[in-house]
Short mmCIF file of C-alpha atoms and ligand atoms in Angstrom, two decimals:
data_model
loop_
_atom_site.label_atom_id
_atom_site.label_comp_id
_atom_site.label_asym_id
_atom_site.label_seq_id
_atom_site.Cartn_x
_atom_site.Cartn_y
_atom_site.Cartn_z
CA MET T 1 -45.62 -33.85 -43.36
CA SER T 2 -43.87 -36.54 -40.62
CA LEU T 3 -41.05 -35.82 -43.08
CA TYR T 4 -40.68 -32.75 -42.17
CA ARG T 5 -42.02 -33.02 -37.69
CA ASN T 6 -38.37 -35.19 -37.51
CA THR T 7 -36.20 -33.98 -39.13
CA ILE T 8 -36.92 -30.38 -38.10
CA TRP T 9 -37.16 -32.38 -34.43
CA PHE T 10 -33.44 -33.60 -35.32
CA LEU T 11 -31.52 -30.52 -36.06
CA ASN T 12 -33.32 -29.40 -33.11
CA GLY T 13 -31.88 -32.19 -31.82
CA ILE T 14 -28.30 -31.72 -32.51
CA GLN T 15 -27.99 -28.87 -30.80
CA GLN T 16 -30.37 -29.10 -27.52
CA TYR T 17 -30.64 -32.50 -26.42
CA THR T 18 -27.07 -33.72 -26.64
CA ARG T 19 -24.39 -32.71 -24.03
CA LYS T 20 -23.28 -29.93 -25.51
CA GLY T 21 -26.15 -28.24 -25.36
CA TYR T 22 -26.46 -28.48 -21.70
CA GLU T 23 -22.82 -27.44 -21.53
CA ALA T 24 -24.64 -24.32 -22.65
CA THR T 25 -27.66 -23.87 -21.06
CA SER T 26 -26.06 -25.24 -18.25
CA LYS T 27 -24.09 -21.68 -18.14
CA ASP T 28 -26.66 -19.95 -16.70
CA PHE T 29 -28.20 -22.36 -13.72
CA GLU T 30 -29.18 -20.31 -10.37
CA THR T 31 -26.68 -23.14 -9.01
CA LYS T 32 -28.62 -21.29 -5.73
CA ASP T 33 -31.66 -22.96 -6.33
CA PHE T 34 -30.50 -26.94 -5.41
CA ASP T 35 -29.50 -24.65 -1.92
CA VAL T 36 -32.70 -26.31 -0.13
CA SER T 37 -33.06 -28.91 2.93
CA VAL T 38 -35.08 -31.30 1.98
CA VAL T 39 -35.60 -33.36 4.44
CA GLY T 40 -38.94 -34.00 6.45
CA ARG T 41 -40.23 -34.18 2.29
CA SER T 42 -40.37 -37.57 0.33
CA TYR T 43 -40.10 -38.06 -2.95
CA MET T 44 -41.29 -41.22 -5.01
CA ILE T 45 -39.87 -42.38 -8.67
CA THR T 46 -40.66 -44.98 -10.45
CA GLY T 47 -37.90 -46.64 -12.04
CA ALA T 48 -35.55 -45.13 -9.54
CA ASN T 49 -32.76 -48.46 -9.76
CA SER T 50 -31.63 -47.27 -13.26
CA GLY T 51 -30.39 -44.23 -15.63
CA ILE T 52 -32.45 -40.84 -14.56
CA GLY T 53 -34.28 -42.41 -12.68
CA LYS T 54 -30.73 -44.09 -10.24
CA ALA T 55 -29.77 -39.79 -10.69
CA THR T 56 -33.14 -38.13 -9.30
CA ALA T 57 -33.37 -40.34 -6.84
CA MET T 58 -29.11 -40.18 -5.11
CA ALA T 59 -29.61 -36.73 -5.58
CA LEU T 60 -32.39 -36.44 -3.87
CA ALA T 61 -30.72 -38.64 -0.92
CA LYS T 62 -27.74 -35.87 -0.64
CA LYS T 63 -30.66 -33.79 -0.37
CA GLY T 64 -31.99 -34.95 2.33
CA GLY T 65 -35.43 -36.05 1.42
CA THR T 66 -36.85 -39.16 1.85
CA VAL T 67 -36.93 -42.42 -1.21
CA HIS T 68 -39.72 -44.17 -2.28
CA MET T 69 -38.03 -46.60 -5.57
CA VAL T 70 -40.56 -48.20 -7.02
CA CYS T 71 -39.13 -51.10 -9.73
CA ARG T 72 -39.72 -53.85 -11.20
CA ASN T 73 -36.32 -55.96 -10.11
CA LYS T 74 -35.98 -56.82 -6.52
CA ASP T 75 -32.52 -57.73 -7.06
CA ARG T 76 -31.25 -54.46 -9.09
CA ALA T 77 -33.85 -52.01 -6.73
CA GLU T 78 -32.22 -53.59 -3.80
CA GLU T 79 -28.61 -52.92 -6.09
CA ALA T 80 -29.62 -49.46 -6.20
CA LYS T 81 -30.83 -48.23 -2.99
CA SER T 82 -27.56 -49.85 -0.92
CA GLU T 83 -25.24 -47.38 -3.41
CA ILE T 84 -27.63 -44.42 -2.95
CA VAL T 85 -27.45 -45.07 0.67
CA SER T 86 -23.95 -45.70 0.61
CA GLU T 87 -23.50 -42.22 -1.18
CA SER T 88 -25.46 -40.31 0.05
CA GLY T 89 -25.47 -41.05 3.84
CA ASN T 90 -29.21 -41.12 4.11
CA THR T 91 -31.29 -44.39 5.64
CA GLU T 92 -34.72 -42.68 4.77
CA VAL T 93 -34.78 -44.63 1.37
CA TYR T 94 -37.44 -47.51 0.71
CA ILE T 95 -38.04 -49.92 -1.93
CA HIS T 96 -41.78 -50.66 -4.31
CA ILE T 97 -41.62 -53.00 -6.35
CA LEU T 98 -44.21 -52.41 -8.28
CA ASP T 99 -44.61 -54.05 -12.52
CA MET T 100 -45.58 -50.19 -14.20
CA SER T 101 -47.03 -52.18 -17.35
CA GLN T 102 -49.74 -54.48 -15.68
CA THR T 103 -52.88 -51.44 -14.52
CA ARG T 104 -53.97 -53.73 -11.73
CA LYS T 105 -51.22 -53.92 -9.49
CA VAL T 106 -50.06 -50.22 -9.58
CA TRP T 107 -53.79 -49.52 -8.79
CA GLU T 108 -52.95 -51.89 -5.76
CA PHE T 109 -50.07 -50.39 -4.93
CA ALA T 110 -51.16 -46.46 -5.36
CA GLU T 111 -54.45 -47.80 -2.59
CA GLY T 112 -52.36 -49.44 -0.64
CA PHE T 113 -49.23 -46.07 0.03
CA LYS T 114 -52.26 -44.39 0.76
CA LYS T 115 -53.29 -46.63 3.47
CA GLU T 116 -49.48 -46.45 5.14
CA TYR T 117 -48.28 -43.44 4.87
CA PRO T 118 -49.61 -40.10 6.01
CA SER T 119 -47.92 -37.80 2.74
CA LEU T 120 -46.58 -37.77 -0.12
CA ASN T 121 -44.85 -34.64 -1.20
CA VAL T 122 -43.76 -35.61 -4.83
CA LEU T 123 -44.32 -37.99 -7.02
CA ILE T 124 -42.26 -38.75 -10.42
CA ASN T 125 -43.12 -40.03 -13.31
CA ASN T 126 -39.93 -42.05 -14.45
CA ALA T 127 -39.87 -45.30 -15.87
CA GLY T 128 -40.74 -46.04 -19.49
CA CYS T 129 -39.97 -48.36 -21.85
CA MET T 130 -40.22 -48.53 -25.99
CA MET T 131 -41.20 -52.06 -27.38
CA HIS T 132 -41.02 -52.93 -31.00
CA LYS T 133 -43.33 -55.28 -30.76
CA ARG T 134 -46.70 -55.50 -30.61
CA GLU T 135 -48.22 -56.87 -27.14
CA LEU T 136 -50.47 -56.85 -24.35
CA ASN T 137 -51.08 -56.72 -20.73
CA ALA T 138 -52.95 -57.98 -18.89
CA GLU T 139 -55.75 -56.30 -19.09
CA GLY T 140 -55.81 -56.82 -22.82
CA LEU T 141 -53.85 -53.20 -23.08
CA GLU T 142 -50.94 -52.49 -24.81
CA MET T 143 -47.54 -52.50 -22.81
CA ASN T 144 -46.61 -49.64 -24.63
CA PHE T 145 -49.36 -47.75 -23.44
CA ALA T 146 -49.95 -49.84 -19.77
CA THR T 147 -46.48 -49.18 -19.14
CA ASN T 148 -45.90 -45.13 -20.13
CA THR T 149 -50.04 -44.28 -20.43
CA MET T 150 -52.90 -46.48 -17.88
CA GLY T 151 -49.49 -46.93 -16.16
CA VAL T 152 -48.89 -43.26 -15.34
CA TYR T 153 -52.63 -42.52 -15.09
CA ILE T 154 -53.52 -44.92 -12.70
CA LEU T 155 -50.79 -43.94 -10.19
CA THR T 156 -51.00 -40.58 -10.07
CA GLN T 157 -54.41 -40.60 -10.39
CA THR T 158 -54.86 -42.58 -7.28
CA LEU T 159 -52.48 -40.76 -5.22
CA ILE T 160 -53.69 -37.28 -6.69
CA PRO T 161 -55.67 -38.00 -2.27
CA LEU T 162 -52.65 -38.22 -0.59
CA LEU T 163 -50.40 -35.93 -2.65
CA GLN T 164 -52.96 -32.82 -1.86
CA LYS T 165 -53.19 -33.55 1.65
CA SER T 166 -49.11 -32.90 1.40
CA GLN T 167 -47.35 -29.47 1.79
CA ASP T 168 -45.86 -27.82 -1.50
CA PRO T 169 -47.03 -31.21 -4.14
CA ARG T 170 -45.74 -31.88 -7.02
CA VAL T 171 -46.08 -34.76 -9.99
CA ILE T 172 -43.10 -34.66 -12.36
CA THR T 173 -43.64 -36.54 -14.63
CA VAL T 174 -40.41 -37.44 -17.33
CA SER T 175 -42.20 -37.91 -20.93
CA SER T 176 -39.42 -36.78 -24.11
CA GLY T 177 -38.81 -33.97 -26.92
CA GLY T 178 -39.32 -37.04 -29.45
CA MET T 179 -43.41 -36.38 -28.35
CA LEU T 180 -42.82 -33.42 -30.43
CA VAL T 181 -43.33 -35.68 -33.96
CA GLN T 182 -46.95 -36.70 -33.01
CA LYS T 183 -49.81 -35.37 -32.35
CA LEU T 184 -52.38 -36.65 -30.53
CA ARG T 185 -54.72 -39.81 -31.50
CA ALA T 186 -57.33 -40.39 -29.59
CA ASP T 187 -58.60 -42.83 -31.61
CA ASP T 188 -56.10 -45.51 -31.84
CA LEU T 189 -55.32 -45.60 -27.79
CA GLN T 190 -53.89 -49.53 -28.56
CA SER T 191 -51.81 -49.37 -31.85
CA GLU T 192 -54.39 -51.51 -33.95
CA LYS T 193 -54.85 -49.55 -37.05
CA ALA T 194 -51.33 -48.82 -38.36
CA HIS T 195 -48.10 -51.03 -39.26
CA PHE T 196 -46.80 -51.09 -35.68
CA ASP T 197 -43.96 -48.81 -35.27
CA GLY T 198 -42.01 -49.21 -31.64
CA ILE T 199 -40.43 -45.78 -32.02
CA MET T 200 -43.55 -43.76 -32.63
CA VAL T 201 -45.91 -46.06 -30.03
CA TYR T 202 -43.00 -45.14 -27.69
CA ALA T 203 -43.57 -40.98 -29.05
CA GLN T 204 -46.99 -41.07 -29.42
CA ASN T 205 -46.72 -42.49 -25.31
CA LYS T 206 -44.50 -39.06 -24.01
CA ARG T 207 -47.47 -36.51 -26.63
CA GLN T 208 -50.21 -38.50 -24.18
CA GLN T 209 -48.27 -38.20 -20.97
CA VAL T 210 -48.33 -33.69 -22.01
CA VAL T 211 -51.66 -34.00 -23.38
CA LEU T 212 -52.40 -35.50 -19.49
CA THR T 213 -49.71 -32.23 -17.49
CA GLU T 214 -51.82 -29.81 -19.20
CA HIS T 215 -55.05 -31.50 -17.79
CA TRP T 216 -54.18 -32.20 -14.48
CA ALA T 217 -53.11 -29.38 -14.21
CA ASN T 218 -56.23 -27.53 -15.54
CA VAL T 219 -58.60 -29.81 -12.80
CA ASN T 220 -56.02 -29.58 -9.75
CA PRO T 221 -54.99 -26.70 -8.81
CA VAL T 222 -52.96 -26.70 -5.70
CA ILE T 223 -50.85 -30.01 -7.43
CA HIS T 224 -47.26 -28.73 -9.51
CA PHE T 225 -47.18 -30.08 -12.54
CA SER T 226 -44.73 -30.99 -14.56
CA ALA T 227 -43.74 -32.87 -17.98
CA MET T 228 -40.14 -32.38 -19.04
CA HIS T 229 -37.66 -34.14 -21.40
CA PRO T 230 -34.24 -34.71 -20.13
CA GLY T 231 -32.10 -34.57 -24.06
CA TRP T 232 -30.37 -38.23 -25.24
CA VAL T 233 -29.03 -39.40 -22.61
CA ASP T 234 -27.16 -42.56 -22.09
CA THR T 235 -28.98 -45.30 -20.22
CA PRO T 236 -29.93 -49.04 -21.00
CA ALA T 237 -32.75 -47.70 -22.11
CA VAL T 238 -31.38 -46.25 -25.23
CA SER T 239 -28.51 -48.30 -25.98
CA THR T 240 -31.33 -51.32 -25.70
CA ALA T 241 -34.33 -49.98 -27.28
CA MET T 242 -31.70 -47.78 -30.62
CA PRO T 243 -28.62 -49.36 -30.29
CA GLN T 244 -28.08 -47.88 -34.29
CA PHE T 245 -29.23 -43.99 -32.16
CA HIS T 246 -27.03 -45.00 -29.19
CA GLN T 247 -24.14 -45.74 -31.36
CA MET T 248 -24.21 -43.31 -33.70
CA MET T 249 -24.30 -40.33 -31.10
CA GLY T 250 -22.03 -42.16 -28.99
CA ASP T 251 -20.39 -39.57 -26.95
CA ARG T 252 -22.30 -37.02 -27.43
CA LEU T 253 -24.88 -38.23 -26.05
CA ARG T 254 -25.75 -36.41 -22.26
CA SER T 255 -24.55 -38.49 -18.55
CA VAL T 256 -27.46 -39.27 -16.30
CA ASP T 257 -26.39 -36.89 -14.10
CA GLN T 258 -27.09 -33.88 -16.63
CA GLY T 259 -30.06 -35.97 -18.07
CA ALA T 260 -31.69 -35.91 -14.08
CA ASP T 261 -30.72 -31.94 -13.50
CA THR T 262 -34.65 -30.28 -14.57
CA VAL T 263 -36.11 -33.83 -12.93
CA VAL T 264 -34.01 -32.37 -9.49
CA TRP T 265 -34.30 -28.64 -9.88
CA LEU T 266 -38.40 -29.68 -10.41
CA ALA T 267 -38.49 -31.63 -7.27
CA LEU T 268 -37.05 -29.37 -5.00
CA SER T 269 -36.16 -25.84 -6.61
CA ARG T 270 -38.49 -22.87 -4.98
CA ALA T 271 -37.35 -21.47 -8.85
CA ALA T 272 -39.81 -24.58 -9.97
CA ALA T 273 -43.06 -24.45 -8.18
CA ARG T 274 -42.89 -20.56 -9.16
CA LYS T 275 -43.63 -21.30 -12.40
CA PRO T 276 -47.05 -21.96 -13.76
CA SER T 277 -48.67 -25.32 -13.41
CA GLY T 278 -49.25 -27.86 -16.55
CA GLN T 279 -45.50 -26.57 -18.00
CA PHE T 280 -42.41 -28.97 -20.72
CA PHE T 281 -39.61 -28.50 -19.64
CA GLN T 282 -35.77 -28.30 -21.57
CA ASP T 283 -33.30 -27.04 -19.20
CA ARG T 284 -35.76 -26.20 -16.68
CA LYS T 285 -37.00 -23.89 -19.27
CA PRO T 286 -40.68 -24.20 -19.57
CA VAL T 287 -40.03 -24.64 -23.38
CA PRO T 288 -42.74 -24.82 -27.05
CA LYS T 289 -45.01 -28.78 -26.32
CA HIS T 290 -45.26 -27.97 -30.30
CA LEU T 291 -43.12 -27.36 -33.41
CA SER T 292 -44.38 -24.86 -35.12
CA LEU T 293 -46.06 -25.69 -38.99
CA ALA T 294 -46.04 -28.57 -37.08
CA CYS T 295 -50.68 -28.86 -36.81
CA THR T 296 -49.45 -31.55 -33.35
CA HIS T 297 -52.23 -29.79 -31.79
CA SER T 298 -54.84 -31.19 -30.53
CA SER T 299 -59.27 -30.15 -30.14
CA ALA T 300 -61.50 -29.76 -27.15
CA GLU T 301 -62.92 -32.69 -28.03
CA GLU T 302 -60.04 -34.83 -28.68
CA ILE T 303 -58.56 -34.00 -25.64
CA HIS T 304 -61.40 -35.26 -23.62
CA SER T 305 -61.93 -38.19 -25.73
CA PHE T 306 -59.14 -39.33 -24.30
CA ILE T 307 -59.55 -38.44 -20.71
CA THR T 308 -62.41 -40.26 -20.73
CA GLN T 309 -60.74 -43.53 -22.41
CA LEU T 310 -58.79 -43.46 -19.85
CA GLU T 311 -61.83 -42.87 -16.59
CA ASN T 312 -63.03 -46.37 -18.86
CA LEU T 313 -60.17 -48.20 -18.76
CA ALA T 314 -58.87 -48.23 -15.77
CA ARG T 315 -63.47 -48.43 -13.89
CA PRO T 316 -62.95 -51.51 -13.80
CA VAL T 317 -59.91 -51.69 -12.22
CA GLN T 318 -60.42 -49.26 -10.39
CA SER T 319 -64.44 -50.69 -8.66
CA GLN T 320 -63.06 -54.30 -8.33
CA HIS T 321 -62.35 -54.46 -4.97
CA ASP T 322 -64.82 -51.69 -3.36
CA VAL T 323 -66.39 -52.28 -1.11
CA ASP T 324 -69.97 -52.01 0.17
CA PRO T 325 -71.53 -50.93 2.97
CA GLU T 326 -71.32 -54.06 4.64
CA GLY T 327 -68.23 -54.96 4.04
CA HIS T 328 -68.49 -57.29 0.49
CA VAL T 329 -66.56 -56.68 -2.05
CA ASP T 330 -67.73 -56.62 -5.34
CA ALA T 331 -66.74 -59.06 -7.51
CA ALA T 332 -67.47 -57.59 -10.61
CA THR T 333 -65.24 -59.03 -13.67
CA PRO T 334 -62.89 -56.08 -14.88
CA GLN T 335 -63.59 -55.42 -18.03
CA PHE T 336 -60.86 -54.23 -21.30
CA VAL T 337 -60.96 -53.40 -24.79
N1 NAD I 401 -31.98 -41.66 -22.38
C1 NAD I 401 -32.98 -40.80 -22.65
O1 NAD I 401 -32.00 -40.19 -23.92
C2 NAD I 401 -34.31 -40.69 -23.31
C3 NAD I 401 -34.88 -39.70 -23.73
C4 NAD I 401 -36.56 -38.70 -23.10
C5 NAD I 401 -36.87 -39.25 -22.24
N2 NAD I 401 -35.95 -40.69 -21.80
C6 NAD I 401 -37.68 -40.69 -20.53
O2 NAD I 401 -36.62 -41.11 -19.12
C7 NAD I 401 -37.08 -42.02 -18.89
C8 NAD I 401 -36.24 -43.26 -17.72
O3 NAD I 401 -35.62 -43.75 -19.70
P1 NAD I 401 -33.61 -43.86 -18.61
O4 NAD I 401 -33.52 -43.11 -20.04
O5 NAD I 401 -33.54 -43.46 -18.30
O6 NAD I 401 -33.78 -45.01 -19.24
P2 NAD I 401 -33.51 -46.55 -18.15
O7 NAD I 401 -32.83 -47.82 -18.48
O8 NAD I 401 -31.47 -46.13 -17.08
O9 NAD I 401 -34.74 -46.29 -16.98
C9 NAD I 401 -36.23 -46.42 -17.36
C10 NAD I 401 -36.05 -47.38 -15.91
O10 NAD I 401 -37.48 -47.34 -16.20
C11 NAD I 401 -38.33 -48.95 -15.80
N3 NAD I 401 -39.06 -49.83 -16.32
C12 NAD I 401 -39.23 -49.67 -17.31
N4 NAD I 401 -40.35 -50.24 -17.27
C13 NAD I 401 -40.94 -50.97 -16.47
C14 NAD I 401 -42.23 -51.57 -15.65
N5 NAD I 401 -43.15 -52.52 -16.15
N6 NAD I 401 -42.35 -51.37 -14.25
C15 NAD I 401 -42.02 -50.50 -13.70
N7 NAD I 401 -40.46 -50.25 -14.05
C16 NAD I 401 -40.28 -49.93 -15.47
C17 NAD I 401 -36.53 -49.88 -16.00
O11 NAD I 401 -36.73 -50.75 -15.18
C18 NAD I 401 -35.59 -48.34 -15.21
O12 NAD I 401 -35.75 -48.55 -13.91
C19 NAD I 401 -38.02 -43.63 -18.90
O13 NAD I 401 -39.17 -42.16 -19.08
C20 NAD I 401 -37.68 -42.59 -20.45
O14 NAD I 401 -39.10 -42.08 -21.58
C21 NAD I 401 -34.65 -40.89 -21.72
#
């Protein structure tokens, strides 16, 4: 089955995910979709100092939005911010330093943000990684899962109350078409049971993001959720994590602006908000979440088990600093897997 899925996926990808694929579909794009001013609206973008995240931050800054860049490395963040401010002329650009793989830190950051800022209109979960060796974070979670799934889960879940209070709230998660080769595996979130293959673990995390997006859309009708695939884009993530693929694809890879186009469209256009919540987008269109005959659909029980495990993993982090009515901090020791 995996050979079938991988082959169909790659053949589709060569047609659709490349620069040529973008050039073909973008002929139908409505240029007026970007004719909006977003002055006064705020956007949080994770991994905003590089690749698709930086191109998205630049585009939103140019439209007048307030941009919150959530980045791991201070120097690289400052450098990207200077470039965005000078090219866009927009000074409403702020840096927040956060490592998305550190589960507790993600929760602390999101709680702090809620206290400091009165609103957040759009959250863009863009930061992502593909690690080829199985390593664990401080909480004992496998690093790809910690960054791509748990970080996205905790950040989004914690910011939902703030988003709900804000005008036209949206959450966009930069997933990947690679998720099409994976069925949700709710019984092995830490990738302990089989041979560790970083590419497949990444694809599994990207499937988890799509399942989460659908789940959030079902339970939070006020917020517009979407996941998307940017295509195959020439970024540091691809050149470092998949050097052979990067070399093989060469100039068939999309530019970062082409990769960011659908993220920006989902973040600011009115047309995007009119689409049903919870879908998976590619080149400004909802596309199927499953390849035909690939048997990647999950049962309601599998999805329930996945969501329950995320809730259980998040609980110790979220409750550790709970303050009781008399002001005492609950010092319960967090327990992870
Ligand atoms: N480039 C592609 O072809 C492609 C295809 C499908 C999906 N994607 C997705 O696009 C998103 C952006 O990636 P990109 O291709 O622009 O690569 P990139 O390397 O240019 O950007 C990735 C960003 O994520 C940040 N990041 C990674 N781990 C982090 C952590 N623990 N904490 C905070 N930030 C962290 C990096 O610092 C960087 O800013 C990722 O989620 C990736 O999975 C990319």
